Amino acid sequence: MNWLIEFPSMGRRDLSLLKQSIDESFRTFSRAFGDELEAFFTPLLKFLIFFEKLLTGAPWPLVIAVIALLTWLGARSWKITLGTIIAFLLIGRLGMWENTMATLAIISVATFVCIAVGIPIGIFMARSDWAQRIITPILDVMQTIPSFVYLIPVVMLLGIGKVPGLIAVCIYAIPPIVRLTNLGIRLVDRDVMEAAESFGASSREKLFGVQIPLALPNIFAGVNQTIMMALSMVVIASMIGVKGLGTPVLQAIANQYLALGIMNGLAIVALAIIFDRVSQTYGKRLQAYRETGHD
């Protein structure tokens, strides 16, 4: 009756062979295509390095002025703009300016990549039920698999550095924008679509003239969630060589430096609050603009 108690699992030898075959297959793939993949991501690496040097090398008053201007354009709120200026002045005063600029660079580039890749995938899902049935489980896996697990294939393929860290951040952060783009387009009122069809609008005109404008509040909610998830990956990405606020947090954990960890953690929180408030306010303005019938 032992078979009722002991689960009939694979034998140790078979399990070991299975693991070895998976590892060896991935190593073979990595050796065969590693250089091509690295070359493919080289332009992205150059852009990331350029943007990081631009932020860290530019005069700090100019950087704060540009950030304040972008905050004002997005939120149209003097309270949020003033809070942003004060937050960045405190960050600089407490000696975290360069790490914050490095984090800002990777989050900005990761968000740009997620928007460029995620919105077309979301549109594709919205226009095809079978695509939604295939992509939705993939997004579920991307959102639920532990972050450390998918760092392993990324590091095996591309080693340690900025690009693997950026890819890891994008894998973790892209699902919300895909899901909410798909949802926003699917929620567009059928009567509106029928009205567009009755005026003879083509499929492309319906997409860019009706569906995407009406789905913008949902799409922007997806952008907001993507930014928040990218920021939450800052510390984990620093484990594979991404510079920024995550690096001193890791040092604080390793050496039990409470103040260092709290200060850099609060700097990450400050960035998250600024991004969140600006994107939320901008999304509400879009919603209000749509509801007043100006679209």
Coordinates of C-alpha atoms in Angstrom, one line a residue:
M1 CA 0.0 0.0 0.0
N2 CA 3.0 2.3 -0.1
W3 CA 1.9 3.5 -3.5
L4 CA -1.0 5.3 -1.8
I5 CA 1.4 7.2 0.4
E6 CA 4.4 7.8 -1.8
F7 CA 3.5 9.8 -4.9
P8 CA 4.6 8.0 -8.1
S9 CA 7.2 10.6 -9.1
M10 CA 9.9 10.2 -11.7
G11 CA 13.0 8.3 -10.6
R12 CA 16.0 10.3 -9.6
R13 CA 17.9 9.2 -12.7
D14 CA 15.1 10.1 -15.1
L15 CA 14.5 13.4 -13.4
S16 CA 18.3 14.2 -13.6
L17 CA 18.3 13.3 -17.3
L18 CA 15.3 15.5 -18.0
K19 CA 16.9 18.5 -16.2
Q20 CA 20.3 17.9 -18.0
S21 CA 18.5 17.7 -21.4
I22 CA 16.7 21.0 -20.8
D23 CA 19.9 22.7 -19.6
E24 CA 22.0 21.4 -22.5
S25 CA 19.3 22.4 -25.1
F26 CA 19.3 25.9 -23.7
R27 CA 23.1 26.1 -23.6
T28 CA 23.2 24.9 -27.2
F29 CA 20.7 27.5 -28.2
S30 CA 22.6 30.2 -26.3
R31 CA 25.9 29.2 -28.0
A32 CA 24.3 29.1 -31.4
F33 CA 22.4 32.4 -31.2
G34 CA 23.9 34.3 -28.3
D35 CA 26.0 36.6 -30.5
E36 CA 23.1 37.4 -32.9
L37 CA 20.9 38.2 -29.9
E38 CA 23.6 40.4 -28.4
A39 CA 24.0 42.2 -31.8
F40 CA 20.2 42.6 -32.0
F41 CA 20.1 44.4 -28.7
T42 CA 23.2 46.6 -29.3
P43 CA 21.2 49.6 -30.5
L44 CA 19.0 49.4 -27.4
L45 CA 22.2 49.3 -25.2
K46 CA 23.7 52.3 -27.0
F47 CA 20.5 54.3 -26.5
L48 CA 20.3 53.3 -22.8
I49 CA 23.9 54.4 -22.2
F50 CA 23.4 57.6 -24.2
F51 CA 20.2 58.5 -22.2
E52 CA 21.9 57.6 -18.9
K53 CA 24.9 59.8 -19.7
L54 CA 22.6 62.6 -20.8
L55 CA 20.8 62.6 -17.4
T56 CA 23.9 62.1 -15.3
G57 CA 26.1 64.6 -17.3
A58 CA 23.6 67.4 -17.7
P59 CA 23.5 70.3 -15.1
W60 CA 21.2 69.3 -12.3
P61 CA 19.1 72.5 -12.4
L62 CA 18.4 71.9 -16.1
V63 CA 17.4 68.3 -15.4
I64 CA 15.0 69.3 -12.6
A65 CA 13.6 72.1 -14.8
V66 CA 12.9 69.6 -17.6
I67 CA 11.3 67.1 -15.2
A68 CA 9.2 69.9 -13.7
L69 CA 8.1 71.0 -17.1
L70 CA 7.1 67.4 -18.1
T71 CA 5.3 67.0 -14.8
W72 CA 3.3 70.2 -15.4
L73 CA 2.5 69.2 -19.0
G74 CA 1.3 65.8 -17.8
A75 CA -0.5 66.7 -14.5
R76 CA -1.3 70.5 -14.9
S77 CA -1.1 70.7 -11.1
W78 CA 1.2 73.1 -9.3
K79 CA 1.1 70.9 -6.2
I80 CA 2.4 67.8 -8.0
T81 CA 5.0 69.9 -9.9
L82 CA 6.2 71.5 -6.6
G83 CA 6.3 68.1 -4.9
T84 CA 8.4 66.7 -7.8
I85 CA 10.9 69.6 -7.5
I86 CA 11.2 69.2 -3.7
A87 CA 11.6 65.4 -4.1
F88 CA 14.4 65.7 -6.6
L89 CA 16.1 68.4 -4.5
L90 CA 16.0 66.2 -1.5
I91 CA 17.3 63.2 -3.5
G92 CA 20.3 65.2 -4.7
R93 CA 20.9 66.7 -1.3
L94 CA 21.1 63.2 0.2
G95 CA 23.7 62.1 -2.3
M96 CA 21.5 59.8 -4.5
W97 CA 21.4 62.0 -7.6
E98 CA 23.5 59.7 -10.0
N99 CA 21.8 56.5 -8.9
T100 CA 18.4 58.2 -9.3
M101 CA 19.3 59.4 -12.8
A102 CA 20.5 55.9 -13.7
T103 CA 17.2 54.4 -12.4
L104 CA 15.2 57.1 -14.2
A105 CA 17.0 56.2 -17.5
I106 CA 16.3 52.5 -17.3
I107 CA 12.7 53.0 -16.2
S108 CA 12.1 55.5 -19.1
V109 CA 13.7 53.2 -21.7
A110 CA 11.8 50.1 -20.3
T111 CA 8.5 52.0 -20.4
F112 CA 9.2 53.1 -24.0
V113 CA 10.0 49.5 -25.0
C114 CA 6.9 48.2 -23.3
I115 CA 4.7 50.8 -25.0
A116 CA 6.2 50.2 -28.4
V117 CA 5.8 46.4 -28.1
G118 CA 2.8 46.1 -25.8
I119 CA 0.2 48.3 -27.5
P120 CA 0.5 46.6 -30.9
I121 CA 0.2 43.2 -29.2
G122 CA -2.9 44.5 -27.3
I123 CA -4.4 45.7 -30.5
F124 CA -3.7 42.4 -32.1
M125 CA -5.4 40.6 -29.2
A126 CA -8.5 42.9 -29.4
R127 CA -8.9 42.2 -33.1
S128 CA -8.5 38.4 -32.9
D129 CA -10.2 36.1 -30.4
W130 CA -7.8 33.2 -31.1
A131 CA -4.8 35.6 -30.5
Q132 CA -6.4 36.5 -27.2
R133 CA -6.8 32.8 -26.2
I134 CA -3.1 32.2 -27.0
I135 CA -1.5 35.3 -25.5
T136 CA -3.5 35.5 -22.3
P137 CA -2.0 32.4 -20.7
I138 CA 1.5 33.6 -21.7
L139 CA 0.8 36.9 -19.9
D140 CA -0.5 35.0 -16.9
V141 CA 2.8 33.1 -16.8
M142 CA 4.8 36.3 -17.2
Q143 CA 3.0 37.9 -14.3
T144 CA 3.0 35.0 -11.9
I145 CA 6.4 33.3 -12.4
P146 CA 8.9 34.4 -9.7
S147 CA 11.1 37.2 -11.0
F148 CA 14.3 35.4 -10.1
V149 CA 13.4 32.4 -12.3
Y150 CA 13.3 34.3 -15.6
L151 CA 16.5 36.1 -14.7
I152 CA 18.2 32.7 -15.3
P153 CA 17.5 32.3 -19.1
V154 CA 18.1 36.0 -19.6
V155 CA 21.6 35.8 -17.9
M156 CA 22.4 32.5 -19.8
L157 CA 21.6 34.2 -23.1
L158 CA 23.1 37.7 -22.6
G159 CA 25.2 37.5 -19.5
I160 CA 25.2 40.2 -16.8
G161 CA 24.7 43.9 -17.7
K162 CA 22.3 46.6 -18.6
V163 CA 20.5 44.9 -21.5
P164 CA 19.7 41.7 -19.6
G165 CA 18.4 43.8 -16.7
L166 CA 16.3 45.9 -19.1
I167 CA 14.8 42.8 -20.7
A168 CA 14.0 41.3 -17.3
V169 CA 12.2 44.6 -16.4
C170 CA 10.3 44.6 -19.6
I171 CA 9.2 41.0 -19.3
Y172 CA 7.8 41.7 -15.8
A173 CA 6.3 45.1 -16.7
I174 CA 4.7 44.6 -20.1
P175 CA 1.6 42.4 -19.3
P176 CA -0.5 45.3 -17.9
I177 CA -0.3 47.5 -20.9
V178 CA -1.1 44.5 -23.2
R179 CA -4.1 43.5 -21.2
L180 CA -5.5 47.0 -20.7
T181 CA -5.0 47.9 -24.4
N182 CA -6.9 44.8 -25.4
L183 CA -9.6 45.5 -22.8
G184 CA -10.0 49.2 -23.7
I185 CA -10.5 48.4 -27.4
R186 CA -12.9 45.6 -26.7
L187 CA -15.0 47.9 -24.4
V188 CA -15.6 50.4 -27.2
D189 CA -19.4 50.8 -27.6
R190 CA -20.8 48.7 -30.5
D191 CA -23.1 51.5 -31.5
V192 CA -20.2 53.8 -32.0
M193 CA -18.5 51.1 -34.2
E194 CA -21.7 50.6 -36.2
A195 CA -22.0 54.3 -36.7
A196 CA -18.4 54.4 -38.0
E197 CA -19.1 51.5 -40.4
S198 CA -22.2 53.3 -41.6
F199 CA -20.1 56.3 -42.6
G200 CA -17.9 53.9 -44.6
A201 CA -14.8 54.0 -42.4
S202 CA -12.2 51.4 -43.2
S203 CA -10.8 49.0 -40.7
R204 CA -7.7 51.2 -40.2
E205 CA -9.8 54.4 -39.9
K206 CA -12.0 52.7 -37.3
L207 CA -8.9 51.6 -35.3
F208 CA -7.0 54.9 -35.3
G209 CA -10.0 57.2 -35.5
V210 CA -12.5 55.6 -33.1
Q211 CA -11.2 52.6 -31.1
I212 CA -7.8 53.8 -29.9
P213 CA -9.0 57.4 -29.0
L214 CA -11.9 55.9 -27.0
A215 CA -9.6 53.3 -25.3
L216 CA -6.9 55.9 -24.3
P217 CA -7.9 56.1 -20.6
N218 CA -7.5 52.3 -20.4
I219 CA -4.3 52.4 -22.3
F220 CA -3.0 55.1 -20.0
A221 CA -4.0 53.0 -17.0
G222 CA -1.9 50.2 -18.5
V223 CA 1.1 52.6 -18.9
N224 CA 0.7 53.6 -15.3
Q225 CA 0.8 50.0 -14.1
T226 CA 3.7 49.2 -16.4
I227 CA 5.8 52.0 -14.9
M228 CA 4.9 50.9 -11.3
M229 CA 5.9 47.3 -12.1
A230 CA 9.1 48.4 -13.8
L231 CA 10.0 50.4 -10.6
S232 CA 9.3 47.4 -8.5
M233 CA 12.0 45.5 -10.5
V234 CA 14.8 48.0 -9.8
V235 CA 16.3 46.2 -6.9
I236 CA 16.1 42.7 -8.5
A237 CA 17.5 44.0 -11.8
S238 CA 20.5 45.4 -9.9
M239 CA 21.5 41.8 -9.0
I240 CA 22.4 41.3 -12.7
G241 CA 24.4 44.5 -13.1
V242 CA 21.9 47.3 -13.6
K243 CA 23.1 50.4 -11.9
G244 CA 20.8 52.7 -10.0
L245 CA 19.0 52.9 -6.7
G246 CA 18.8 49.1 -6.4
T247 CA 22.6 48.7 -6.0
P248 CA 22.9 50.5 -2.7
V249 CA 19.7 48.8 -1.4
L250 CA 21.5 45.4 -2.1
Q251 CA 24.6 46.7 -0.4
A252 CA 22.5 47.8 2.6
I253 CA 20.9 44.3 2.8
A254 CA 24.3 42.6 2.6
N255 CA 26.0 44.8 5.2
Q256 CA 22.9 45.6 7.4
Y257 CA 23.1 49.4 6.7
L258 CA 19.6 50.5 7.7
A259 CA 19.9 54.2 6.8
L260 CA 21.4 53.5 3.4
G261 CA 18.6 51.0 2.6
I262 CA 15.8 53.3 3.8
M263 CA 17.1 56.4 2.0
N264 CA 17.4 54.6 -1.4
G265 CA 14.1 52.8 -0.8
L266 CA 12.4 56.1 -0.2
A267 CA 13.9 57.5 -3.3
I268 CA 12.4 54.7 -5.3
V269 CA 9.0 55.4 -3.6
A270 CA 9.3 59.1 -4.5
L271 CA 9.8 58.2 -8.2
A272 CA 6.9 55.8 -8.0
I273 CA 4.6 58.4 -6.5
I274 CA 5.6 61.1 -9.1
F275 CA 5.1 58.7 -12.0
D276 CA 1.8 57.5 -10.5
R277 CA 0.4 60.9 -9.8
V278 CA 1.4 62.4 -13.2
S279 CA 0.1 59.4 -15.2
Q280 CA -3.1 59.1 -13.2
T281 CA -3.9 62.8 -13.5
Y282 CA -3.2 62.7 -17.2
G283 CA -5.5 59.7 -17.5
K284 CA -8.3 61.5 -15.7
R285 CA -7.9 64.5 -17.9
L286 CA -8.2 62.2 -20.9
Q287 CA -11.3 60.6 -19.4
A288 CA -12.9 64.0 -18.6
Y289 CA -12.1 65.3 -22.1
R290 CA -13.8 62.2 -23.6
E291 CA -16.8 62.5 -21.4
T292 CA -17.4 66.2 -22.3
G293 CA -17.7 65.0 -25.9
H294 CA -14.7 66.9 -27.4
D295 CA -13.3 63.7 -28.9

